[in-house]
Coordinates of C-alpha atoms and ligand atoms in Angstrom, one line a residue:
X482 CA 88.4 -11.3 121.0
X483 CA 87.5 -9.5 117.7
X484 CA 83.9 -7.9 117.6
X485 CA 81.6 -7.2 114.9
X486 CA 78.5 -5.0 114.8
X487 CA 75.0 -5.9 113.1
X488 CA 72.2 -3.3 113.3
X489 CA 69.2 -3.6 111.9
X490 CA 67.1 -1.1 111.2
X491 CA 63.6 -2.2 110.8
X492 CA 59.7 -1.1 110.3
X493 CA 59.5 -0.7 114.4
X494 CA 62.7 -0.4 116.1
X495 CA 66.4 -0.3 115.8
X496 CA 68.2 -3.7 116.7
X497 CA 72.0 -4.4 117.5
X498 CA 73.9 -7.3 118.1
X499 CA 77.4 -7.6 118.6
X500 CA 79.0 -10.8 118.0
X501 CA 82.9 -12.0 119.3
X502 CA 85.3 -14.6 117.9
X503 CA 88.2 -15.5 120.6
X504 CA 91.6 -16.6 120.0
X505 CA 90.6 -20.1 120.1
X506 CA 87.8 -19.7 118.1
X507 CA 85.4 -19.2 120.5
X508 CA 81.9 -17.7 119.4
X509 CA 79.2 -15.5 121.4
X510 CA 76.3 -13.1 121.1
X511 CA 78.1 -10.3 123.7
X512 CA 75.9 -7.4 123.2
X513 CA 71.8 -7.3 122.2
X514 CA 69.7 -4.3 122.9
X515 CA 66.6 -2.5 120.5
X516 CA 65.0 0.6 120.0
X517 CA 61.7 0.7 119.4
X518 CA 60.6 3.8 117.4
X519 CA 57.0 4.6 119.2
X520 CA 58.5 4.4 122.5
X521 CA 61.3 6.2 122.2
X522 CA 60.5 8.6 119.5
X523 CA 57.0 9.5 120.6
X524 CA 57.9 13.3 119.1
X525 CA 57.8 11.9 115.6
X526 CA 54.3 10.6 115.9
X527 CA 54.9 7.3 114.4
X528 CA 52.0 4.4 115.1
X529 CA 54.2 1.0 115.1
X530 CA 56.9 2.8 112.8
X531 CA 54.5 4.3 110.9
X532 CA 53.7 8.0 110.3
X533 CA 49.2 8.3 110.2
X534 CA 48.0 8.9 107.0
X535 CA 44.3 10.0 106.3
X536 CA 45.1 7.4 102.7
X537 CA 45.6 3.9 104.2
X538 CA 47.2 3.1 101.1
X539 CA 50.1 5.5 102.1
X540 CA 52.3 4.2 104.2
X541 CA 55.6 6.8 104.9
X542 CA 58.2 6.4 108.1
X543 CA 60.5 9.4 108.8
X544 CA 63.9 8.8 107.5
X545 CA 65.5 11.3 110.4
X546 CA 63.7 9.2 112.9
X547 CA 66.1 6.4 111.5
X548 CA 69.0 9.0 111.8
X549 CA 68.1 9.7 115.8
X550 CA 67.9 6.4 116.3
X551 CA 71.0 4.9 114.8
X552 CA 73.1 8.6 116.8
X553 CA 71.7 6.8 119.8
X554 CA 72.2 3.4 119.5
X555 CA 76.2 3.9 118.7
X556 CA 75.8 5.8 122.0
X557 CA 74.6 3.1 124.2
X558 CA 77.1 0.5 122.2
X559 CA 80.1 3.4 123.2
X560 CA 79.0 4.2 126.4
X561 CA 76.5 1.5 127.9
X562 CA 78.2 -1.2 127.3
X563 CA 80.9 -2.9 128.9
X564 CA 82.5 -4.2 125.5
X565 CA 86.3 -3.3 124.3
X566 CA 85.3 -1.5 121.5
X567 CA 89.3 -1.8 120.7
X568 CA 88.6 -5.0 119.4
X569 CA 85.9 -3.7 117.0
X570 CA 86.7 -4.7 113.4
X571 CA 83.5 -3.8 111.4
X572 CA 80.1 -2.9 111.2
X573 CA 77.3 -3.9 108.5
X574 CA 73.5 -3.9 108.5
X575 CA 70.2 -4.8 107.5
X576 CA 67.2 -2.7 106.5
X577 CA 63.6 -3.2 106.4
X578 CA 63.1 -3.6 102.2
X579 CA 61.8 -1.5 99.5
X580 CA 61.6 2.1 101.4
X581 CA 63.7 5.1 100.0
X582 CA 65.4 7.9 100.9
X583 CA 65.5 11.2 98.7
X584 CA 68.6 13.5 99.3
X585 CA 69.5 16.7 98.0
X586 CA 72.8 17.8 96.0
X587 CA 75.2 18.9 98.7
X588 CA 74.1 15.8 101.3
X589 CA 77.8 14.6 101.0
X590 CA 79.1 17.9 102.0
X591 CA 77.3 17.4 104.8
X592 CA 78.4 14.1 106.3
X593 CA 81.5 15.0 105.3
X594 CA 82.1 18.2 107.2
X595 CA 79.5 16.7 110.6
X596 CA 80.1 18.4 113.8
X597 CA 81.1 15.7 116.3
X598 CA 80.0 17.9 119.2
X599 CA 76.3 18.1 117.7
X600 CA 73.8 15.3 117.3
X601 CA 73.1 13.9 114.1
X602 CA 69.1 15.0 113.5
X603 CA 70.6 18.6 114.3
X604 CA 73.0 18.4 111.5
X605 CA 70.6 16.7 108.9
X606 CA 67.3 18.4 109.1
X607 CA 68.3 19.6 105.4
X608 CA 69.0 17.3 103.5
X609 CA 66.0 15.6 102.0
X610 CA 64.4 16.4 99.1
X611 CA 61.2 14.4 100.2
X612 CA 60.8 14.4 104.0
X613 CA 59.0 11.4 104.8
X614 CA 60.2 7.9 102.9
X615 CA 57.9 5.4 101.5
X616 CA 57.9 1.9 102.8
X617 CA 57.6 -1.9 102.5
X618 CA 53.8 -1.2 103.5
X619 CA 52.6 1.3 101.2
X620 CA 50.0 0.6 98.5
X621 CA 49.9 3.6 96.9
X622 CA 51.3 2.9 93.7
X623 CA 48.6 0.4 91.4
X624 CA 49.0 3.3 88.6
X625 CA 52.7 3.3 88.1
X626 CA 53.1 -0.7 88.8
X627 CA 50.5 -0.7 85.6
X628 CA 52.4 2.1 84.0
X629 CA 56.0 0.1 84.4
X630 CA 54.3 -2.9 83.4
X631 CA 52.9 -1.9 80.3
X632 CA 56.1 0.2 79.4
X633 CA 58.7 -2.9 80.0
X634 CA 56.4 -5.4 78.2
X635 CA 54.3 -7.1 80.9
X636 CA 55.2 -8.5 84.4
X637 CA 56.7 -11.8 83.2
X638 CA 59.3 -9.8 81.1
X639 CA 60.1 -7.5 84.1
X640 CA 60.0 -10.5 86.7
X641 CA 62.7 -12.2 83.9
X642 CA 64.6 -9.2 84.2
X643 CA 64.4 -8.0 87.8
X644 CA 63.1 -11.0 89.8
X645 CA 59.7 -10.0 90.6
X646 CA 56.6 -8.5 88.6
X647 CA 55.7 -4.9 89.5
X648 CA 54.6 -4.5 93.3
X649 CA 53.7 -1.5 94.8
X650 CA 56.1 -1.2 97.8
X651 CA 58.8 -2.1 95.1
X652 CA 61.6 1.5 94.9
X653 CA 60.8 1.7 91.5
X654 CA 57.0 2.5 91.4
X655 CA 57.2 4.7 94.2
X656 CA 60.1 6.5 92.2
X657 CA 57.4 6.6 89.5
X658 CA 55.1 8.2 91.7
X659 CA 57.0 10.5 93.3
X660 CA 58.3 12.0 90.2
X661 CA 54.4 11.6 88.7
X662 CA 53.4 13.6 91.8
X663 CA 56.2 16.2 93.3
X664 CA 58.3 16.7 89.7
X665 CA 60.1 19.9 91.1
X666 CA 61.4 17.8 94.0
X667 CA 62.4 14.5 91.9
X668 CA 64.1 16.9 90.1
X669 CA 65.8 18.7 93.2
X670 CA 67.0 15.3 94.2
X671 CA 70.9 14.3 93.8
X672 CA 70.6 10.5 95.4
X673 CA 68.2 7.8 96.1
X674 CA 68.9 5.6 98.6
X675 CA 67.1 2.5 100.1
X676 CA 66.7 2.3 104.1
X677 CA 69.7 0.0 103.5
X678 CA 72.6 1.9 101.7
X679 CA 71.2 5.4 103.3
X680 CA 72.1 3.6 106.7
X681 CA 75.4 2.4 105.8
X682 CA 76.2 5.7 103.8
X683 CA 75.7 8.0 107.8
X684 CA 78.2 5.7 109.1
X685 CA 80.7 5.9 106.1
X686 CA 80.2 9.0 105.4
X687 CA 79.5 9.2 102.0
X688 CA 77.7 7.5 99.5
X689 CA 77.5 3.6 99.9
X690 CA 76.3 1.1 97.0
X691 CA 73.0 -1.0 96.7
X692 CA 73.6 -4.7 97.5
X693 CA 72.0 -7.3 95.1
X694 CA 70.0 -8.3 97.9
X695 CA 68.1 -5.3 98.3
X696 CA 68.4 -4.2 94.9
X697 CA 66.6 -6.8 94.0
X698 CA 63.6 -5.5 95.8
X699 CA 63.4 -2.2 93.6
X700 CA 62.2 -3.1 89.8
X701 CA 65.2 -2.1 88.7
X702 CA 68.4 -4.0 88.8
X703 CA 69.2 -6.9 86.2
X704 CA 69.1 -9.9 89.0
X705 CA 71.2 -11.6 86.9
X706 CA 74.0 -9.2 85.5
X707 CA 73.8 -7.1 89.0
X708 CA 73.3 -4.1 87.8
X709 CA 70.7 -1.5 87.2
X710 CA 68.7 -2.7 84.3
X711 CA 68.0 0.7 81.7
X712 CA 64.7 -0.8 80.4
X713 CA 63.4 -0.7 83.9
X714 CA 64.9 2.8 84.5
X715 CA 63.7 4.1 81.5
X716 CA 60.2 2.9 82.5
X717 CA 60.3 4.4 85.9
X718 CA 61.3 8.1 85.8
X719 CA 63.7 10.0 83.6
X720 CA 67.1 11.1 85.2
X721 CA 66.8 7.9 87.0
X722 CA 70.2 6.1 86.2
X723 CA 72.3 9.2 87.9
X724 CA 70.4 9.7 90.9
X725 CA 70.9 6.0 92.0
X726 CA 74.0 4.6 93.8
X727 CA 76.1 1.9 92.4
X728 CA 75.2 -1.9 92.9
X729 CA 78.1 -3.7 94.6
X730 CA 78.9 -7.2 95.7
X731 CA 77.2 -7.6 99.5
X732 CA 80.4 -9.0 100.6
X733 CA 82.1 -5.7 100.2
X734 CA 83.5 -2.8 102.6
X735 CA 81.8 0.7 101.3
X736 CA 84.6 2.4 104.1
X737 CA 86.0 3.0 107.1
X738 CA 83.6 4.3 110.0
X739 CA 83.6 7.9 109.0
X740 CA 85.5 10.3 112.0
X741 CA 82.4 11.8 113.1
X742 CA 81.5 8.8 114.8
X743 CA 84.9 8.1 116.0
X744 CA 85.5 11.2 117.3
X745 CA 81.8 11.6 118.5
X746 CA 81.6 8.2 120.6
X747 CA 86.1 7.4 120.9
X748 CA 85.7 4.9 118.4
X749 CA 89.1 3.9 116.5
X750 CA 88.6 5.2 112.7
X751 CA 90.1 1.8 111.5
X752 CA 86.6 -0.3 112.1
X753 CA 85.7 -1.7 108.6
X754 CA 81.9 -0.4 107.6
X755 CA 80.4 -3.5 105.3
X756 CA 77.6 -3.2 102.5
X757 CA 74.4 -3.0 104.1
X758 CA 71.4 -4.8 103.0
X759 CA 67.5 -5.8 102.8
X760 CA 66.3 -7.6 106.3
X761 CA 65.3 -11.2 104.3
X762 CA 68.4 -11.4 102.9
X763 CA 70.4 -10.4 106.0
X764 CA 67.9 -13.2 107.8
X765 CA 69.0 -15.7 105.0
X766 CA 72.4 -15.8 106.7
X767 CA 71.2 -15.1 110.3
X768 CA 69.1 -18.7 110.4
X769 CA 71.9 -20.5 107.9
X770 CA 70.4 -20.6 105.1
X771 CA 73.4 -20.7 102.6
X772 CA 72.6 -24.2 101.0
X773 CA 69.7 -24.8 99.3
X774 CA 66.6 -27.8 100.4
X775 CA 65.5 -25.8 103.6
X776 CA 63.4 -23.3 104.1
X777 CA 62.7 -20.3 106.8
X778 CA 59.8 -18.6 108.0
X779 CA 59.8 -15.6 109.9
X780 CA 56.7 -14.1 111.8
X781 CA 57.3 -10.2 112.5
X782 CA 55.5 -7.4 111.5
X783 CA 54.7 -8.6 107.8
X784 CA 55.6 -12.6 107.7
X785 CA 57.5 -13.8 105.2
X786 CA 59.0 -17.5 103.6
X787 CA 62.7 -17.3 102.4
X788 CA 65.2 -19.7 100.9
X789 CA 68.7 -20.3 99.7
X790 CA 68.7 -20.4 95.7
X791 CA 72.0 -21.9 93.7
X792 CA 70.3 -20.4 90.6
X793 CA 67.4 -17.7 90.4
X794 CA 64.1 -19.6 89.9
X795 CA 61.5 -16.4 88.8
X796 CA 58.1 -16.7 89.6
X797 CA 56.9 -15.3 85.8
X798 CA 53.3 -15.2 87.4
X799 CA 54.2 -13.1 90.1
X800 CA 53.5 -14.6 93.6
X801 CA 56.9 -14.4 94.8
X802 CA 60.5 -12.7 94.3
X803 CA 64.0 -13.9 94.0
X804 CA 66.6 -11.6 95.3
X805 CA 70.3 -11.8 95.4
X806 CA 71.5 -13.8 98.6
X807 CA 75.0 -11.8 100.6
X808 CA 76.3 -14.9 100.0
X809 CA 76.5 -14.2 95.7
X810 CA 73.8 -16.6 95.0
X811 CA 69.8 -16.2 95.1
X812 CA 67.1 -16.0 97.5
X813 CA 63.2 -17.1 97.1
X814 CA 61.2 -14.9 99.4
X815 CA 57.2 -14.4 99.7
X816 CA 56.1 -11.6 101.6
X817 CA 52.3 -11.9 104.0
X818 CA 51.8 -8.3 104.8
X819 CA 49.4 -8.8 107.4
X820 CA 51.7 -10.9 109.8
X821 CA 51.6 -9.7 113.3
X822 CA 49.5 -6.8 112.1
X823 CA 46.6 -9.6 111.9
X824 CA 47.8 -11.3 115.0
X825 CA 47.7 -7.9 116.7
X826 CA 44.2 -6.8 115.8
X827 CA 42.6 -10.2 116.8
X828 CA 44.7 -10.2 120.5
X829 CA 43.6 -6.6 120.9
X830 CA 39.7 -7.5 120.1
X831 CA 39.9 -10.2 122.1
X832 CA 42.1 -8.4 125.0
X833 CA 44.7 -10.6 125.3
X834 CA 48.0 -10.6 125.9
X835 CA 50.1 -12.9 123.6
X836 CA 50.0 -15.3 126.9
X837 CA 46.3 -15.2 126.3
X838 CA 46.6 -15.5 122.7
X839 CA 48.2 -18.9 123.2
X840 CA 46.4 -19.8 125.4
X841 CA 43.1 -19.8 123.0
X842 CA 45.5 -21.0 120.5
X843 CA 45.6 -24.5 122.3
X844 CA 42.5 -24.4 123.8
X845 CA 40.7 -24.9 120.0
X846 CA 40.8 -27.8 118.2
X847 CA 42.7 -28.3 114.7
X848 CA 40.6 -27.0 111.9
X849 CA 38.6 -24.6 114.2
X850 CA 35.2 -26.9 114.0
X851 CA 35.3 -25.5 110.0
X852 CA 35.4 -21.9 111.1
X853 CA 37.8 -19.9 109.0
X854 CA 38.9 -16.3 108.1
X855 CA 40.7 -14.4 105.1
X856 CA 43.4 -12.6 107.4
X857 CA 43.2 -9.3 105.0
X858 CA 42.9 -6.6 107.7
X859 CA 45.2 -4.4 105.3
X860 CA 45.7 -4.3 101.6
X861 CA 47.3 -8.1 101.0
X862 CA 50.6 -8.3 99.2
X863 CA 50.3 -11.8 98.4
X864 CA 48.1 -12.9 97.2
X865 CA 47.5 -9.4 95.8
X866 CA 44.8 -8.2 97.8
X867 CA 43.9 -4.3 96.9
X868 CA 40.4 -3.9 99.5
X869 CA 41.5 -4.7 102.9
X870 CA 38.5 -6.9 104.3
X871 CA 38.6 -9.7 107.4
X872 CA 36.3 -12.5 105.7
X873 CA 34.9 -14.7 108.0
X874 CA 33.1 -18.4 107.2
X875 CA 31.3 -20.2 109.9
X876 CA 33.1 -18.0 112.7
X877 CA 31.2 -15.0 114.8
X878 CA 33.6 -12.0 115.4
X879 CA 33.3 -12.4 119.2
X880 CA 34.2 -15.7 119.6
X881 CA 37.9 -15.0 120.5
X882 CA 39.7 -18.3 121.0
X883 CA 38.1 -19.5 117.5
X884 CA 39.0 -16.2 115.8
X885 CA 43.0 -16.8 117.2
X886 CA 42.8 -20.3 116.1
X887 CA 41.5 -18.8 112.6
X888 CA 44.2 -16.3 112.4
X889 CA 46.8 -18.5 112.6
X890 CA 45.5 -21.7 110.5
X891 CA 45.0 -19.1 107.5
X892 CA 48.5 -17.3 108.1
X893 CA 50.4 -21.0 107.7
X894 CA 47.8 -22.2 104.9
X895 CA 49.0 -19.1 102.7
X896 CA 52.6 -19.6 103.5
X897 CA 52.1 -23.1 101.9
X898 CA 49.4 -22.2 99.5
X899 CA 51.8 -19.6 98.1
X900 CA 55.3 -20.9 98.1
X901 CA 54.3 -23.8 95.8
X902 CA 56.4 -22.3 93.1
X903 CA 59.0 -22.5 94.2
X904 CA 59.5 -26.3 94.0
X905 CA 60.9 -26.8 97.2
X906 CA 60.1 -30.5 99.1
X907 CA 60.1 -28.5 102.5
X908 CA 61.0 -31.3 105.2
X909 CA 62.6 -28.4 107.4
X910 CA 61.7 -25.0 108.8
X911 CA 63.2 -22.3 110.8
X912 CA 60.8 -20.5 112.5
X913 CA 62.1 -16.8 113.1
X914 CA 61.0 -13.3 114.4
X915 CA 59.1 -12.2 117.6
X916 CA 56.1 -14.7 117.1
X917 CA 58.2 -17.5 116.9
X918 CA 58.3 -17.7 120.2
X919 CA 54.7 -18.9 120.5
X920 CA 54.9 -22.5 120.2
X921 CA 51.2 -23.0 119.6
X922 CA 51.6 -20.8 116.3
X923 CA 55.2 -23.4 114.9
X924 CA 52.4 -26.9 115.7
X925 CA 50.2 -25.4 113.2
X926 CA 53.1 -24.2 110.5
X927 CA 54.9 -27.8 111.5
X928 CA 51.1 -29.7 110.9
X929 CA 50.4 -27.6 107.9
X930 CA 53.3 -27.7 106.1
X931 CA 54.0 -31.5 107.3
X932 CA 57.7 -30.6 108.3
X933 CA 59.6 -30.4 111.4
X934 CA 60.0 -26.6 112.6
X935 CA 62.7 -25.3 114.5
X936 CA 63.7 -22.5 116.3
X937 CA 67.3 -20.6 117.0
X938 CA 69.2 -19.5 119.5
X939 CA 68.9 -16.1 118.6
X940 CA 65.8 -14.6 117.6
X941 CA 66.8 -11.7 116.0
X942 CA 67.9 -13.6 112.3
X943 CA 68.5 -10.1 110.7
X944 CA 70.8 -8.5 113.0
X945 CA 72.6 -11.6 113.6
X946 CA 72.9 -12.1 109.9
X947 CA 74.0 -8.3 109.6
X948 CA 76.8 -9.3 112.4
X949 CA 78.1 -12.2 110.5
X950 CA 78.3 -10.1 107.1
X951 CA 80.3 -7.9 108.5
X952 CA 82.4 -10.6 110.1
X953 CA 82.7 -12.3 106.5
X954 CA 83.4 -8.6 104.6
X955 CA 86.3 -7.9 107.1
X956 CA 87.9 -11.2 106.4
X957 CA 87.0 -11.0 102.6
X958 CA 88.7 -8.1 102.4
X959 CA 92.0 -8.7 104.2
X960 CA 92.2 -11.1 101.6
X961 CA 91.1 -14.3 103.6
X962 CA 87.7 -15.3 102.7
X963 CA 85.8 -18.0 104.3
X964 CA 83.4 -20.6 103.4
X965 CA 79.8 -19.6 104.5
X966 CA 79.4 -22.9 107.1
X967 CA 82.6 -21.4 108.7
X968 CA 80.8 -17.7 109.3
X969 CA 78.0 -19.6 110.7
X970 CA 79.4 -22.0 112.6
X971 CA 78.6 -21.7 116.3
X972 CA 76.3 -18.5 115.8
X973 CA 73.7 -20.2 114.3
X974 CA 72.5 -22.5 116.3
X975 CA 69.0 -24.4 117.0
X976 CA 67.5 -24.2 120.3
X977 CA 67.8 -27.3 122.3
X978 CA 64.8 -28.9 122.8
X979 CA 62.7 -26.7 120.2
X980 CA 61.7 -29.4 117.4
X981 CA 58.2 -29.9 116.5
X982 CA 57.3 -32.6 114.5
X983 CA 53.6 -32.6 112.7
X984 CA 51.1 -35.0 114.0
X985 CA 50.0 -37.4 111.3
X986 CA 45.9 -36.6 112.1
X987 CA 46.6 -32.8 112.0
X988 CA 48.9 -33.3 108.7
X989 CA 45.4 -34.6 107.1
X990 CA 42.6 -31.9 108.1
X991 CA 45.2 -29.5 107.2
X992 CA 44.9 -30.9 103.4
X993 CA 41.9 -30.6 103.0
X994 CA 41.2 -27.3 104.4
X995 CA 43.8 -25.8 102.7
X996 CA 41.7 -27.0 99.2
X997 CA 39.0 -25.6 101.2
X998 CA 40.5 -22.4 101.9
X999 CA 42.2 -21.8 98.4
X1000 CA 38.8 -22.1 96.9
X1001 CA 37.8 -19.4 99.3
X1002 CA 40.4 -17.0 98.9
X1003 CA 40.1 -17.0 94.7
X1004 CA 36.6 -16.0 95.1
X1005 CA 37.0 -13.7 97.8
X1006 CA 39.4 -11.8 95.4
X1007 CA 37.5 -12.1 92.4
X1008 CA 34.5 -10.4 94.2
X1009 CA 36.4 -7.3 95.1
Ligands
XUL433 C1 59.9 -8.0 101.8 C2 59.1 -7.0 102.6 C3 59.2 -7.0 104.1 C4 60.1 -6.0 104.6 C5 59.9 -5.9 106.1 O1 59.7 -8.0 100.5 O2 58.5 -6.2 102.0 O3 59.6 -8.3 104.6 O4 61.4 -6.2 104.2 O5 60.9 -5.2 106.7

């Protein structure tokens, strides 16, 4: 049996999965376990991942929280489990997107010389420039998206060049700002990481690359040339260029796991640690996404609509982004920031549990007798919604099973409304992320979207996916690569019995509410 690790470090938790390939070929999920940050970490105050901020716009996590949790989870892999970490072969990883990590000159040193006998947040209290990082879910930035914008010639010249038009949680405008707002600290910083390649770089030890797939999501790498792009540096903050890492194929090693975790958990020093990179892309190859025609959806704490790419189809208008895919191709992906946040705050007003939730899911009829609501209980990322505001038509706040129903019915018309771009005939969908479970929630996205929605085996697409890059990366580099289908095979699988087909009668209220609610939404955000 050879094993290989996926971690996933996301906006609320820290997953693993460990995947094994026998002798005869033979393929299983062995190990699954999570960390959620609020429940574990209560000392670092977050609130679902996130650190309270009297600016709602701001959005930080703490990047040594990341650190604790990551010490702690090789831990329980080492010295929970009941795997033969002998037959361990490599490690890669997926990272929630866009949020960045500021270290100072000598950080190398540092996880270079690491005491094995001490615990990692012991050893790296120093080495940030900025302590908290910005992510995915911050707003902050409208000024430097406008300021990048104007400098690079307008958004359709930077989506050309990057992938995507300027976007506040993007690396780049938060780069801006921080260097707009803390210049003595931009300037104390050596290296800028994402949540992805800071990750990867603890267990290498040393620096690691940024993969296209997560590079992608800074507005500032050349999507199509893979590497960083100088107009979009130059727009962004001076020095830029040698404070970032390398971009590097997401098929390659960055290392070997560095000895203080071999010699901190018994680990052998020969296990291969693969690129890391964003959590989209790493779900790309977690559902099987590595032809184009399909597409996935996946329902955690923003939601967002992803597919396989041959060739990198920009949005010049800015709805969507591509990104690379791990696989060297492209990616579509649309990101709904308020996914479960939405679902959340409705279940909670309501007092349900998500049992309840369902429950007043089915028990209202398709189309809600009219009643609708704009889902916008934080800033929107698409469409771009700057005033966070719940909007409600022909629905009273306290009716709760209409106000579920109403959730949900505007979550799946936006994931349709919006992904027109990209061109796809959607016949298929892969539902994915903790709300797929709800089966109420994949009728409506199967009815809306008039396609048949499945579900997988494994709910955790990210991790998985991280797991199977680093199956792929160990293989690539011993000189044997292997053809996508082949990494997949046997991981990826759909869960029996979990088709749903869309009901013709549902298929036809659904099109004309979504004219309806399209109507609704453009004047909703032109009042603002
Ligand atoms: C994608 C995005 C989110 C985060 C969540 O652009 O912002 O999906 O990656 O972790």
């Amino acid at each position: 049996m050879n094993l290989y690790l996926g971690l996933d470090s996301s906006t609320q938790s820290l997953s693993a999965i460990v995947i094994a390939v026998g002798p005869d070929d033979e393929r299983h999920v062995v190990f699954e376990h999570t960390l959620n940050f609020d429940a574990e970490y209560p000392e670092y105050g977050t609130q679902n991942g996130v650190l309270p901020h009297d600016d709602p716009t701001v959005q930080n996590s703490s990047p040594l929280l990341w650190v604790a949790a990551l010490d702690r989870m090789m831990g329980i892999i080492a010295k929970e489990s009941d795997l033969d970490l002998a037959s361990l072969r490599a490690i890669a990883g997926s990272g929630q997107q866009h949020g960045s990590v500021y270290l100072k000159s000598g950080v190398w040193e540092t996880l270079r010389g690491l005491d094995p006998q001490k615990d990692l947040v012991a050893q790296l209290g120093d080495v940030f420039s900025r302590r908290n990082s910005p992510i995915w879910m911050d707003a902050s930035t409208t000024a430097q998206c406008e300021a990048i914008r104007a400098a690079v010639g307008g958004d359709s010249v930077l989506a050309e060049l990057t992938g995507s038009g300027a976007f506040e949680r993007f690396t780049g405008p938060q780069i801006r700002k921080f260097y707009e707002t803390e210049p003595d600290a931009y300037a104390s910083t050596h290296t800028i990481h994402l949540v992805s390649s800071f990750m990867a770089s603890l267990l290498a030890g040393e620096s690691a690359p940024i993969d296209p797939g997560d590079g992608a999501g800074m507005n500032l790498m050349d999507l199509g040339k893979k590497r960083w792009a100088l107009a979009a540096l130059k727009a962004t903050a001076p020095g830029l260029e040698a404070k970032l890492p390398p971009v590097a194929e997401s098929c390659s090693l960055v290392g070997k796991l560095s000895p203080y975790w071999a010699q901190r958990y018994g680990l052998s020093s020969d296990i291969d640690v693969a690129m890391w990179s964003g959590d989209n892309p790493c779900s790309l190859i977690g559902v099987g996404l590595v032809k184009p025609g399909r597409i996935a959806i996946s329902l955690g704490t923003s939601d967002t609509l992803f597919g396989f790419l041959p060739e990198p189809v920009v949005d010049t208008e800015g709805r969507g982004h591509v990104f690379g895919a791990p696989t060297g191709d492209y990616m579509s992906l649309i990101c709904f920031l308020n996914g479960s946040l939405a679902r959340e705050q409705i279940r909670d007003a309501a007092g349900y549990d998500w049992q309840g939730f369902e429950a007043a899911l089915n028990s209202t009829p398709v189309g809600n007798n009219g009643a609708m609501l704009l889902p916008w209980f934080a800033p929107e990322i698409t469409p771009r919604v700057e005033q966070p505001g719940v909007h409600r038509f022909d629905l009273a706040a306290d009716d709760h099973p209409a106000n579920v129903r109403a959730v949900i019915e505007a979550q799946m018309i936006a994931t349709t409304l919006h992904s027109e771009w990209m061109g796809v005939e959607v016949d298929t969908i892969y539902a994915t992320g903790g709300a797929s479970r709800n089966r109420g929630i994949l009728q409506v996205m199967s009815d809306v979207h008039n396609a048949r929605v499945y579900q997988l085996e494994t709910g955790n697409s990210a991790a998985l996916g991280a797991a199977l890059r680093a199956y792929h990366a160990h293989f690539v580099a011993n000189g044997q690569p292997m053809e996508w289908d082949d990494v997949t095979r046997g991981f990826v699988t759909l869960l029996a019995g979990s088709e749903i087909s869309p009901v013709r009668a549902h298929v036809d209220v659904y099109r004309e509410m979504k004219n309806l609610y399209a109507q609704r939404e453009a004047h909703a955000r032109h009042s603002e």
